[in-house]
Tab-separated table of C-alpha atoms in Angstrom:
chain	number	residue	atom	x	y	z
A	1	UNK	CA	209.148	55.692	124.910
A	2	UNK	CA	210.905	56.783	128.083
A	3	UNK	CA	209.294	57.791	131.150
A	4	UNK	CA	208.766	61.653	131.136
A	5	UNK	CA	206.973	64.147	133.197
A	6	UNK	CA	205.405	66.502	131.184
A	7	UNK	CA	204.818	70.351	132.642
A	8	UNK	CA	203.167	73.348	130.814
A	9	UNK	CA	204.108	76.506	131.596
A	10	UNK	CA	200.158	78.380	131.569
A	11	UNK	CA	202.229	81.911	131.487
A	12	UNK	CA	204.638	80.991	128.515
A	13	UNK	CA	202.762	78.457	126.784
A	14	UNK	CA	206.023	76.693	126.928
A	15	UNK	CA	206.090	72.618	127.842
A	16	UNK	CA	208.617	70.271	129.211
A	17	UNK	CA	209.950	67.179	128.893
A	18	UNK	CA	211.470	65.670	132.261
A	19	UNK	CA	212.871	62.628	132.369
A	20	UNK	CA	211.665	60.001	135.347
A	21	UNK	CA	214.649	57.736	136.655
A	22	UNK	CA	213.905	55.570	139.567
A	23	UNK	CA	210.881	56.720	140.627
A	24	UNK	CA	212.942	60.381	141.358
A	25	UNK	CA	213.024	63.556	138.681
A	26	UNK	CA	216.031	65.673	138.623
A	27	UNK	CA	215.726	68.586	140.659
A	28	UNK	CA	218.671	70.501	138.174
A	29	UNK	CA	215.966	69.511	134.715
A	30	UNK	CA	213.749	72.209	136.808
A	31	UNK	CA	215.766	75.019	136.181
A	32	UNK	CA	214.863	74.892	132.449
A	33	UNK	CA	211.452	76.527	133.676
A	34	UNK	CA	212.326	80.404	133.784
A	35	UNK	CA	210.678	83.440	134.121
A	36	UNK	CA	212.597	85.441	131.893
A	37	UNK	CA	216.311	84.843	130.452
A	38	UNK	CA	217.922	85.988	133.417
A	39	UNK	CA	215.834	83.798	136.164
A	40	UNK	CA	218.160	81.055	137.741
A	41	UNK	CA	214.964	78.462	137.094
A	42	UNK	CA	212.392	76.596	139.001
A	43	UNK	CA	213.484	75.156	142.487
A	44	UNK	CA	211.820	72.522	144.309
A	45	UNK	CA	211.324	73.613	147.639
A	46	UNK	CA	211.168	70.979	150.923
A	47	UNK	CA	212.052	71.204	154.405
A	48	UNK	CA	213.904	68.931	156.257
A	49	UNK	CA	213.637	67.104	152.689
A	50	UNK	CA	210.734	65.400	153.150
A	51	UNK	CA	210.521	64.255	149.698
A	52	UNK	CA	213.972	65.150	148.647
A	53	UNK	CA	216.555	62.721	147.460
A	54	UNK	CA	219.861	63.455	147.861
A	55	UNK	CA	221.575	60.437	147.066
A	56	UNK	CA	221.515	56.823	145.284
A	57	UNK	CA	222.714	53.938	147.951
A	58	UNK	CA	222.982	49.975	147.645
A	59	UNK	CA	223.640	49.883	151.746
A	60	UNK	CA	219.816	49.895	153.135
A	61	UNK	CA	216.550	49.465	151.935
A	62	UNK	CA	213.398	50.444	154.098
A	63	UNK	CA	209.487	49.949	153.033
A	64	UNK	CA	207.878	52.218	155.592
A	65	UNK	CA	204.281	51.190	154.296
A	66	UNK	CA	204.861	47.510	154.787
A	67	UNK	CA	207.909	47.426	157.769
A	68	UNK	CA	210.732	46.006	155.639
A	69	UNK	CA	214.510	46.841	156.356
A	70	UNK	CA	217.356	45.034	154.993
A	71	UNK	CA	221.066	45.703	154.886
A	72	UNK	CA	222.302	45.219	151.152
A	73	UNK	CA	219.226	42.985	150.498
A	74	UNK	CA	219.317	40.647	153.547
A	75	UNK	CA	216.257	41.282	155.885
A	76	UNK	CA	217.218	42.418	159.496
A	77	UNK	CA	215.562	39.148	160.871
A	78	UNK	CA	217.743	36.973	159.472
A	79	UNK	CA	220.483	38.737	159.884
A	80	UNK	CA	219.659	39.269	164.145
A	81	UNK	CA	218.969	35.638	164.508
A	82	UNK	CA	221.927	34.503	162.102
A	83	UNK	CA	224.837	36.976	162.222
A	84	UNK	CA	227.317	39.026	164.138
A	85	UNK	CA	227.486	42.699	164.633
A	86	UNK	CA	231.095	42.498	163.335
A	87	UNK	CA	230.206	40.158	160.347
A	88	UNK	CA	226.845	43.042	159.358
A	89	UNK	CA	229.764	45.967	159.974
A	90	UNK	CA	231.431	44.395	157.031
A	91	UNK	CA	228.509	43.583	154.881
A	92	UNK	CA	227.758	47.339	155.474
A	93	UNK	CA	231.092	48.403	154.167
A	94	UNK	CA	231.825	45.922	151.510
A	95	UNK	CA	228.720	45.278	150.140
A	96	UNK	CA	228.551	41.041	150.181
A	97	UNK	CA	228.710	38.652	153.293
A	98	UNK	CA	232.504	37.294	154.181
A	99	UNK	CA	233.314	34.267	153.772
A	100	UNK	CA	234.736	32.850	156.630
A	101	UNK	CA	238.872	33.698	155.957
A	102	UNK	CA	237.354	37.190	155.011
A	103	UNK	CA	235.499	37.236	158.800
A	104	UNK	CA	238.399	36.126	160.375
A	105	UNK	CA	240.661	38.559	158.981
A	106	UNK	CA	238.664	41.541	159.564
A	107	UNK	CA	237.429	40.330	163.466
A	108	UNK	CA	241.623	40.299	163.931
A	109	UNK	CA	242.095	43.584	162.276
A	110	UNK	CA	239.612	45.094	164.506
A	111	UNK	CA	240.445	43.123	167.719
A	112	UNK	CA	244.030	44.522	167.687
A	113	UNK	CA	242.778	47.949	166.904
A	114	UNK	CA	240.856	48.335	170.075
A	115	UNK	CA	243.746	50.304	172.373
A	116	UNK	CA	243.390	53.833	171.999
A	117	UNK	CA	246.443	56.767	172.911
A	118	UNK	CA	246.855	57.144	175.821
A	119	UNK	CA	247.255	60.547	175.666
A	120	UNK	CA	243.407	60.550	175.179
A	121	UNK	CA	242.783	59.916	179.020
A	122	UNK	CA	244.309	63.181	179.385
A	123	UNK	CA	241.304	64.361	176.822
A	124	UNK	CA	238.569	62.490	178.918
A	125	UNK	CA	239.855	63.870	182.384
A	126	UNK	CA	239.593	67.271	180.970
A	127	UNK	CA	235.956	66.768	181.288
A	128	UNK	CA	233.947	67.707	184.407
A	129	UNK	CA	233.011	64.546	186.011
A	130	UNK	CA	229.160	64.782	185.501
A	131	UNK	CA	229.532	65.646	181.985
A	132	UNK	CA	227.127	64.204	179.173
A	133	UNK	CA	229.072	61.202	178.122
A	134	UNK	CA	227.477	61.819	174.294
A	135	UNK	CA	229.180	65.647	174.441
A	136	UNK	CA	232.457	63.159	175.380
A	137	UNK	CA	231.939	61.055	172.847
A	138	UNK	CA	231.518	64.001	169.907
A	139	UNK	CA	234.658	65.654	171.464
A	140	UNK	CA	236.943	62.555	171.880
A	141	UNK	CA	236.069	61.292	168.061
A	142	UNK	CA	237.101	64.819	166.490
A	143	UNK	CA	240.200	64.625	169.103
A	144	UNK	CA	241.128	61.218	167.314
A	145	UNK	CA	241.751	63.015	164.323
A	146	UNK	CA	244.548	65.029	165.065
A	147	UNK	CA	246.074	61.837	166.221
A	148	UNK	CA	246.025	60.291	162.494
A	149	UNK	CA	247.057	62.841	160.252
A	150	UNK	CA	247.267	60.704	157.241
A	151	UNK	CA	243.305	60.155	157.460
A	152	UNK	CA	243.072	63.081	155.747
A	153	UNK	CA	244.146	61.109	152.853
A	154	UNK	CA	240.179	60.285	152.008
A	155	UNK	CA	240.688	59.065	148.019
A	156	UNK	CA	243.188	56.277	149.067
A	157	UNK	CA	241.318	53.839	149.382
A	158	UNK	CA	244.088	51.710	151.662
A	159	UNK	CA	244.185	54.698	154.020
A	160	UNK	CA	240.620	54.742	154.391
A	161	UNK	CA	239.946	50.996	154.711
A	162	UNK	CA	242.695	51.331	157.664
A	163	UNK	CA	241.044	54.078	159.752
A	164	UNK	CA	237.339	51.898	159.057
A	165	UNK	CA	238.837	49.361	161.152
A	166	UNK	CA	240.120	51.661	163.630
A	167	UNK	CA	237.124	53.847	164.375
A	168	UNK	CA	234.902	50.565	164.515
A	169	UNK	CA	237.795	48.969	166.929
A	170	UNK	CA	237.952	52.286	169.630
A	171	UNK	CA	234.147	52.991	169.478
A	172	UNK	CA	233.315	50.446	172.064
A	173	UNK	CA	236.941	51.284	173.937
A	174	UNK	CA	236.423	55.295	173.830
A	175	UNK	CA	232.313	54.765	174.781
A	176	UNK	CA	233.313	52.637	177.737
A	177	UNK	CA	235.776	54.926	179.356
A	178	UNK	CA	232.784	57.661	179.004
A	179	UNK	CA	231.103	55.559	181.147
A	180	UNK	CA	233.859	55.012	183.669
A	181	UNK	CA	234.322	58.159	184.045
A	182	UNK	CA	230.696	59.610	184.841
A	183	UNK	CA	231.366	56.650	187.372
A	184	UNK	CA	234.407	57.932	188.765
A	185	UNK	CA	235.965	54.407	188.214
A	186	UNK	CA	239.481	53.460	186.547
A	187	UNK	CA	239.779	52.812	182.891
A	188	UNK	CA	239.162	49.538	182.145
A	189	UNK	CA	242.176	47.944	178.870
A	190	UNK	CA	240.805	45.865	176.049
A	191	UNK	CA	240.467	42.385	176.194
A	192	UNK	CA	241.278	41.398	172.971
A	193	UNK	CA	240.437	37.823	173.705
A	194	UNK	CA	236.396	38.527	174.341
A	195	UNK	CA	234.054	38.826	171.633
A	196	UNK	CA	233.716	42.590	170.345
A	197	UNK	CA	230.414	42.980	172.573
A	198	UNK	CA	231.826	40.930	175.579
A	199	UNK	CA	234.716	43.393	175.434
A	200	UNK	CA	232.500	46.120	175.301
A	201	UNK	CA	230.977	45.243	178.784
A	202	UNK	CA	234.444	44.328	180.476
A	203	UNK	CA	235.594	47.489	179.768
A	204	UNK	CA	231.737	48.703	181.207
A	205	UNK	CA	232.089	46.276	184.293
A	206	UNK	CA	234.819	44.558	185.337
A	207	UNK	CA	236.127	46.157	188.759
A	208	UNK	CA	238.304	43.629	191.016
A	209	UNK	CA	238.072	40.161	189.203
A	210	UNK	CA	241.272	38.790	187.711
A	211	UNK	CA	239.546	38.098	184.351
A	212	UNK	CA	235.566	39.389	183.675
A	213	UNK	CA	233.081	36.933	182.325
A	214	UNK	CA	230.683	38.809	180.334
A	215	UNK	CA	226.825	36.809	180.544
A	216	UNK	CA	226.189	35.260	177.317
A	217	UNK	CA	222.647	36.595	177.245
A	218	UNK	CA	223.659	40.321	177.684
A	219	UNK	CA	226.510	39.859	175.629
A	220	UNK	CA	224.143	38.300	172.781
A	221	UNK	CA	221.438	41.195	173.328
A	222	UNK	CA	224.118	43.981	173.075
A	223	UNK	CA	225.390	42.474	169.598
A	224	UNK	CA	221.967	41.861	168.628
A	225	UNK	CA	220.957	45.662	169.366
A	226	UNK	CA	224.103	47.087	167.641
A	227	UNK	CA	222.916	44.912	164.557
A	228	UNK	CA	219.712	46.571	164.740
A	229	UNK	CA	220.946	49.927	165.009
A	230	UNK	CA	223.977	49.587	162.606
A	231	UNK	CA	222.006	51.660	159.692
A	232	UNK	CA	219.013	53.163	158.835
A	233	UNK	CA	219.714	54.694	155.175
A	234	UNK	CA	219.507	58.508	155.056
A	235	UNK	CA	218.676	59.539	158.723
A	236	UNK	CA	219.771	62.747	160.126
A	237	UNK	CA	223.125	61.346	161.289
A	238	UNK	CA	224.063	59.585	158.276
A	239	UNK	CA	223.292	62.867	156.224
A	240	UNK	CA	225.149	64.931	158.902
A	241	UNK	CA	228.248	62.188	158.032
A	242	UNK	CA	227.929	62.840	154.554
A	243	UNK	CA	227.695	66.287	154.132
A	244	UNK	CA	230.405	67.134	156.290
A	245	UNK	CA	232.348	64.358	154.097
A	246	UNK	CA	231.352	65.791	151.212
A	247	UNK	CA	234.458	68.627	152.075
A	248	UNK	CA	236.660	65.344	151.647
A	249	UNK	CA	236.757	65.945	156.113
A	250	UNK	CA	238.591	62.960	157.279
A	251	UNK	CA	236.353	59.663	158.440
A	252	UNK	CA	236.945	60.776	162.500
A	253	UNK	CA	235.561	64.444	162.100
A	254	UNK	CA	232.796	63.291	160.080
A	255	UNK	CA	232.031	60.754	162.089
A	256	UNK	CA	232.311	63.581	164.879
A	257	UNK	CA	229.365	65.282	163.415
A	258	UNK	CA	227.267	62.419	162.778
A	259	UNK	CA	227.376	61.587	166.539
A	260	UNK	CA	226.512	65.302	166.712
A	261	UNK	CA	223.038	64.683	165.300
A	262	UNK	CA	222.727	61.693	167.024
A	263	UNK	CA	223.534	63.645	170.245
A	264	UNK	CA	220.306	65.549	169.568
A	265	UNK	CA	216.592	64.336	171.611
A	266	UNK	CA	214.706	64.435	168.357
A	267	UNK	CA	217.165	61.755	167.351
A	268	UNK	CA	219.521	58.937	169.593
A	269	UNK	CA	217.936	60.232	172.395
A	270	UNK	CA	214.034	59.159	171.682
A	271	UNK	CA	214.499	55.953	173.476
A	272	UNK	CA	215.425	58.231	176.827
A	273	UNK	CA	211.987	59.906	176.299
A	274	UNK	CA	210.240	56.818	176.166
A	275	UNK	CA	211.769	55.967	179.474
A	276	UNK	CA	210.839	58.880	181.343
A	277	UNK	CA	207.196	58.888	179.831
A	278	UNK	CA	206.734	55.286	181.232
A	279	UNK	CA	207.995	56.791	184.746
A	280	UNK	CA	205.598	59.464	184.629
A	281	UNK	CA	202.342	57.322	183.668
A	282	UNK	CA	203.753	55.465	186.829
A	283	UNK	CA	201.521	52.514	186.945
A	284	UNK	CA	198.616	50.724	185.265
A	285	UNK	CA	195.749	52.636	186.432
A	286	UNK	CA	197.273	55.643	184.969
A	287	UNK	CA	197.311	54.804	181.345
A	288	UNK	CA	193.521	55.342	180.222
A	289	UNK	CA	194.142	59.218	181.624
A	290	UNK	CA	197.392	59.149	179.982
A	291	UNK	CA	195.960	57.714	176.638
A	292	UNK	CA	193.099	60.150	176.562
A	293	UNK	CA	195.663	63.300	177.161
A	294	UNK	CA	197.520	61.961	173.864
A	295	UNK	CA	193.994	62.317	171.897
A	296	UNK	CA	193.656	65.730	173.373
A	297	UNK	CA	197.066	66.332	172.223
A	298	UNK	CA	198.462	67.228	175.984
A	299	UNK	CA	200.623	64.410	176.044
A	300	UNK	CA	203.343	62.649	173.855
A	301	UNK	CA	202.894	59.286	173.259
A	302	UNK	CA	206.814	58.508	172.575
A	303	UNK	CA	208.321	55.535	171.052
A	304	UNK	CA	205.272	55.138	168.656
A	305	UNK	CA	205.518	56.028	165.291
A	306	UNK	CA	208.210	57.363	162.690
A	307	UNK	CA	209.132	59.417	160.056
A	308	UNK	CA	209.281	56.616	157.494
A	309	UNK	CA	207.592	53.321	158.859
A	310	UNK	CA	203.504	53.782	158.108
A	311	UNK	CA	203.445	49.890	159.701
A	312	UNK	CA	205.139	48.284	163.172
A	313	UNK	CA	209.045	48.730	163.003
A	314	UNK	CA	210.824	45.229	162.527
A	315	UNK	CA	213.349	45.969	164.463
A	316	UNK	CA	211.328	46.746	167.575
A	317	UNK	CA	209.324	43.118	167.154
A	318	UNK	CA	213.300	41.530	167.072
A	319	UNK	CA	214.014	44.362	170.785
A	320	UNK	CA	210.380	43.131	172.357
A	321	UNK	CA	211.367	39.520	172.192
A	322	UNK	CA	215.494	40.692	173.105
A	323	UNK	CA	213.204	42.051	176.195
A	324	UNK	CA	212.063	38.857	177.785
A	325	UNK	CA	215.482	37.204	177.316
A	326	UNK	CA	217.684	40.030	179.224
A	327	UNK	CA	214.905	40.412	181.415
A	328	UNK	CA	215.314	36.783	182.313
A	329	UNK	CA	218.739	37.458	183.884
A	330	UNK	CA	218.552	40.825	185.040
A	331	UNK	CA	214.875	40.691	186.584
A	332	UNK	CA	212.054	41.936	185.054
A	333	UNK	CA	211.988	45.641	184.482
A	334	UNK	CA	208.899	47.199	186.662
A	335	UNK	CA	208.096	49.428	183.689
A	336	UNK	CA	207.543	46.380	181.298
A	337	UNK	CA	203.849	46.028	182.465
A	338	UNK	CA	203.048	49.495	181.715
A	339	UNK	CA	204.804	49.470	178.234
A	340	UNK	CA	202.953	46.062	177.107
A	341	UNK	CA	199.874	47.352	178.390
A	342	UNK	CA	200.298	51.047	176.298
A	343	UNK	CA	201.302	48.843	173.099
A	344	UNK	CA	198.559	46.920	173.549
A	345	UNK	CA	195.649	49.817	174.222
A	346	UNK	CA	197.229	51.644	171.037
A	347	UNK	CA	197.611	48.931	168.526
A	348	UNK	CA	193.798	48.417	169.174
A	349	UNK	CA	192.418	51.875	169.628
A	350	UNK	CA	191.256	53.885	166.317
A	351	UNK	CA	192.611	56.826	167.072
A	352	UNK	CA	196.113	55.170	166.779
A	353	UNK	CA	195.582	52.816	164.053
A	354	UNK	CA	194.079	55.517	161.321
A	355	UNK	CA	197.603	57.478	161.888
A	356	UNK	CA	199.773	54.053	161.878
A	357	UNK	CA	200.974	54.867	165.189
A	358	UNK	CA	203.128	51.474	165.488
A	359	UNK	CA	206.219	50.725	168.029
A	360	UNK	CA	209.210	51.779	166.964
A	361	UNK	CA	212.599	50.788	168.167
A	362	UNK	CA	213.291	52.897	170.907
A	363	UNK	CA	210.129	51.823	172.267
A	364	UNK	CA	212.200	48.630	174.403
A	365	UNK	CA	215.145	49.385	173.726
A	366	UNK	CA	215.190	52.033	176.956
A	367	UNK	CA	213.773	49.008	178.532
A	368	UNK	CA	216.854	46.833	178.083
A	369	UNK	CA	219.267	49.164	178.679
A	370	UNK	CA	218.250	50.398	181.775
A	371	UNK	CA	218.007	46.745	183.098
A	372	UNK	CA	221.324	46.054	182.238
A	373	UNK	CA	222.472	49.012	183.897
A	374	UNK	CA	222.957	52.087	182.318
A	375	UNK	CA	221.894	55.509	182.770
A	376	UNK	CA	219.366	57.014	180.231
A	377	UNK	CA	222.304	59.657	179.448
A	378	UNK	CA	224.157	56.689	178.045
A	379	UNK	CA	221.480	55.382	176.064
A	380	UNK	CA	222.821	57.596	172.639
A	381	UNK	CA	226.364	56.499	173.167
A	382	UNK	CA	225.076	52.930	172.798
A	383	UNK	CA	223.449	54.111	170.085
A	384	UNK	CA	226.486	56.104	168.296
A	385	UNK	CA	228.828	52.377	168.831
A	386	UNK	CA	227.047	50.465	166.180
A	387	UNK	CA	225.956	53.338	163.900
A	388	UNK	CA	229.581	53.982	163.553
A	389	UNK	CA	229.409	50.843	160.681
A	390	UNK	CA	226.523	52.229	159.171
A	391	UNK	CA	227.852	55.932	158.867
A	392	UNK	CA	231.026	55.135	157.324
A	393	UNK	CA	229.763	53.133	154.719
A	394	UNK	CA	227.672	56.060	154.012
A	395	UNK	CA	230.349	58.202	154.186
A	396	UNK	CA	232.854	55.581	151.873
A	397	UNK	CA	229.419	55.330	149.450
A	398	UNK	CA	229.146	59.254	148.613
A	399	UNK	CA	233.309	59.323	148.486
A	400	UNK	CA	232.875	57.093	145.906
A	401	UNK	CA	229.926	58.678	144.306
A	402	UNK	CA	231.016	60.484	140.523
A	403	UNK	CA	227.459	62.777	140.998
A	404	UNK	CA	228.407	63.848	144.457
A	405	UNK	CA	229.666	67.113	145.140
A	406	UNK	CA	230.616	69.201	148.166
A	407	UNK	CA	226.745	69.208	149.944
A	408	UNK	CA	225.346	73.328	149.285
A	409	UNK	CA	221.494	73.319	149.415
A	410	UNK	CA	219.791	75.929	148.008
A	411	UNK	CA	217.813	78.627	149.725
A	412	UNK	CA	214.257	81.071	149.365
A	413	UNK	CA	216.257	84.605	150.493
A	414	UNK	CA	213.227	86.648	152.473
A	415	UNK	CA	214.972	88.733	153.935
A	416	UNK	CA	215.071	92.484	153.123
A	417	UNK	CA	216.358	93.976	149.647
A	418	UNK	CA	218.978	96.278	149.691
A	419	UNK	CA	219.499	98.759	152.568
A	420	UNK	CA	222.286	101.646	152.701
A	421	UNK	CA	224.273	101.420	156.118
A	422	UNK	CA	223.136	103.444	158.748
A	423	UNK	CA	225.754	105.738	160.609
A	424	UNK	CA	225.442	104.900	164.664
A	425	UNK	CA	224.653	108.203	165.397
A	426	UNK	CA	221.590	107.914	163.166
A	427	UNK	CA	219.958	104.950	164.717
């Protein structure tokens, strides 16, 4: 017998048979509940869909209840410790690990894909000098678009496969010169012969020297960090990407609008807050007054908890160890003490632990960044660079989706009935 939900009607009498697919009903079966002959039929009603879902994916898989999230089956783990950012990118997109011809060919595609137009400086130095590099970003990504008309061309699959490999190549080169420019400094060229996260920081760093060295330890932790922030299934960026694919946009506008969300506090910029709450408890003494204003609901404890894990994110156990390692170049960050003390007071209080307030990953990942050397306005850019892998193969997965169609949610209309216009003169 197949799994059904059954639901009586108590005003009709009337029962129904809904069919139960992957744990999910169909939200269209409800509309075979009416009121009457001319009702539309039931809707489900959830904001910020809560319980809603709005798509089948093979790219990532999260347990919230027990901290589990792989990338096409492979736990993040093993794939920090083992892999390369460019190597998950692909096993984002294509669905399997490369074999090592396959890696080679698509680290040269996007090596020699890294040079942007030049006509896009003009585009950056339109910009006032203090502006947020993340509204740069969102601009200069839509601005690619009119560049490449033929990415419009979203059902070939060649044409999209080529502009994959170019928005993945200029993320790190377009990010970079956002950051040169809230410097004030010249605009660093790719080196195609550095690794993709080595490149990333010569076109960050280098100033005078002939040729710039990147440190392996910072260059590991940055390609670590963009593994662990390469997906993380149907956030509000990657549903921002698809929807605004869904119109059949091209990959660099809907990419635009992902990095839209992203731009938003709620959302790439959480790992700022957590910053800036650690320099307001200011030192150790501070935290039991600070811990007791977050039970009295006065204060925000930020970087804890999250919308789907119910246990301690794996990805901020892989950024706490990351921690010690960059710290171990750049000098230990004077905030460190207070964050391992808060972690510490509220994975062993009550209070926290009966609402499975656990670290997430923005909790050290401010940390890190901030010791390498960038400004907490940065911090979402870094963020948008290796989601860029993760929203395209969500956008490529609903492309390629027969039950997708262009994304129109419903509504509950409360606003007045029907009014007759009112002359000015009567107002």
């Amino acid at each position: 017998m197949a799994d059904t939900l059954t639901v009586k009607d108590n005003r009709t009498g009337k029962q129904y048979e809904i069919p139960i697919s992957d744990g999910t009903i169909p939200a269209s079966a409800l509309r075979e509940i009416k009121v009457d002959e001319e009702d539309f039929g039931l809707m489900s009603y959830d904001p910020a869909y809560k319980n809603t879902a709005s798509c089948r994916s093979a790219i990532t898989f999260i347990d919230g209840e027990k901290g589990i999230l792989r990338y096409r089956g492979y736990p993040i783990e093993q794939l920090a410790e083992q892999s390369t950012f460019l190597e998950v990118s692909y096993l984002l997109l294509k669905g399997e690990l490369p074999t090592q011809s396959e890696l080679d060919t698509w680290v040269d595609k996007i090596t020699h894909h890294t040079y942007v137009h030049q006509y896009m400086i003009q585009g950056m130095e339109g910009f006032k000098w203090d502006a947020h590099a993340m509204g740069k970003l969102v601009s200069l990504l839509g601005t690619l678009s009119t560049f490449y008309e033929d990415s419009k061309n979203v059902r070939n699959a060649a044409v999209r496969d080529e502009h994959i490999i170019k928005i993945i190549a200029k993320m790190p080169t377009i990010a970079a010169w956002c950051f040169r420019h809230m410097q004030g400094r010249p605009y660093i060229y790719p080196d195609n012969g550095l690794s993709y996260a080595g490149n990333f920081m010569n076109m960050l760093f280098r100033m005078a020297e002939p040729q710039y060295k990147p440190d392996p330890a910072i260059e590991k932790a940055l390609d670590v960090l963009f593994i662990l922030h390469a997906d993380h299934e149907q956030n509000c960026s990657a549903s921002a990407a698809r929807a605004v694919g869904s119109a059949e946009t091209d990959p660099y506008c809907s990419l635009a609008a992902a990095a839209a969300a992203l731009y938003g506090p709620l959302h790439g910029g959480a790992n700022e807050a957590v910053l800036r709450m650690l320099e307001e408890i200011g030192n150790l003494g501070n935290i039991p007054g600070f811990i007791e204003g977050v039970k009295n609901r006065e204060r925000r404890l930020m970087g804890f908890g999250h919308r789907v894990y119910k246990n301690y994110d794996p990805r901020a156990r892989i950024i706490k160890k990351l921690a010690h390692e960059v710290f171990a170049v750049t000098g230990k960050n004077p905030l460190l003490e207070i964050a391992l003390e808060l972690e510490k007071i509220a994975l062993n209080d009550e209070f926290f632990v009966e609402r499975k307030l656990y670290p997430n990953v923005d909790f050290y990942s401010g940390l890190i960044y901030q010791s390498i050397g960038f400004p907490v306005e940065f911090f979402p850019v870094l963020f948008a660079i290796p989601r860029a892998a993760g929203w395209l193969a969500q956008w490529q997965e609903m492309l390629m989706d027969p039950e997708q169609k262009i994304a129109r949610p419903m509504q509950i209309y409360t606003g007045a009935g029907e009014r007759a216009y009112v002359p000015m003169d009567k107002r």
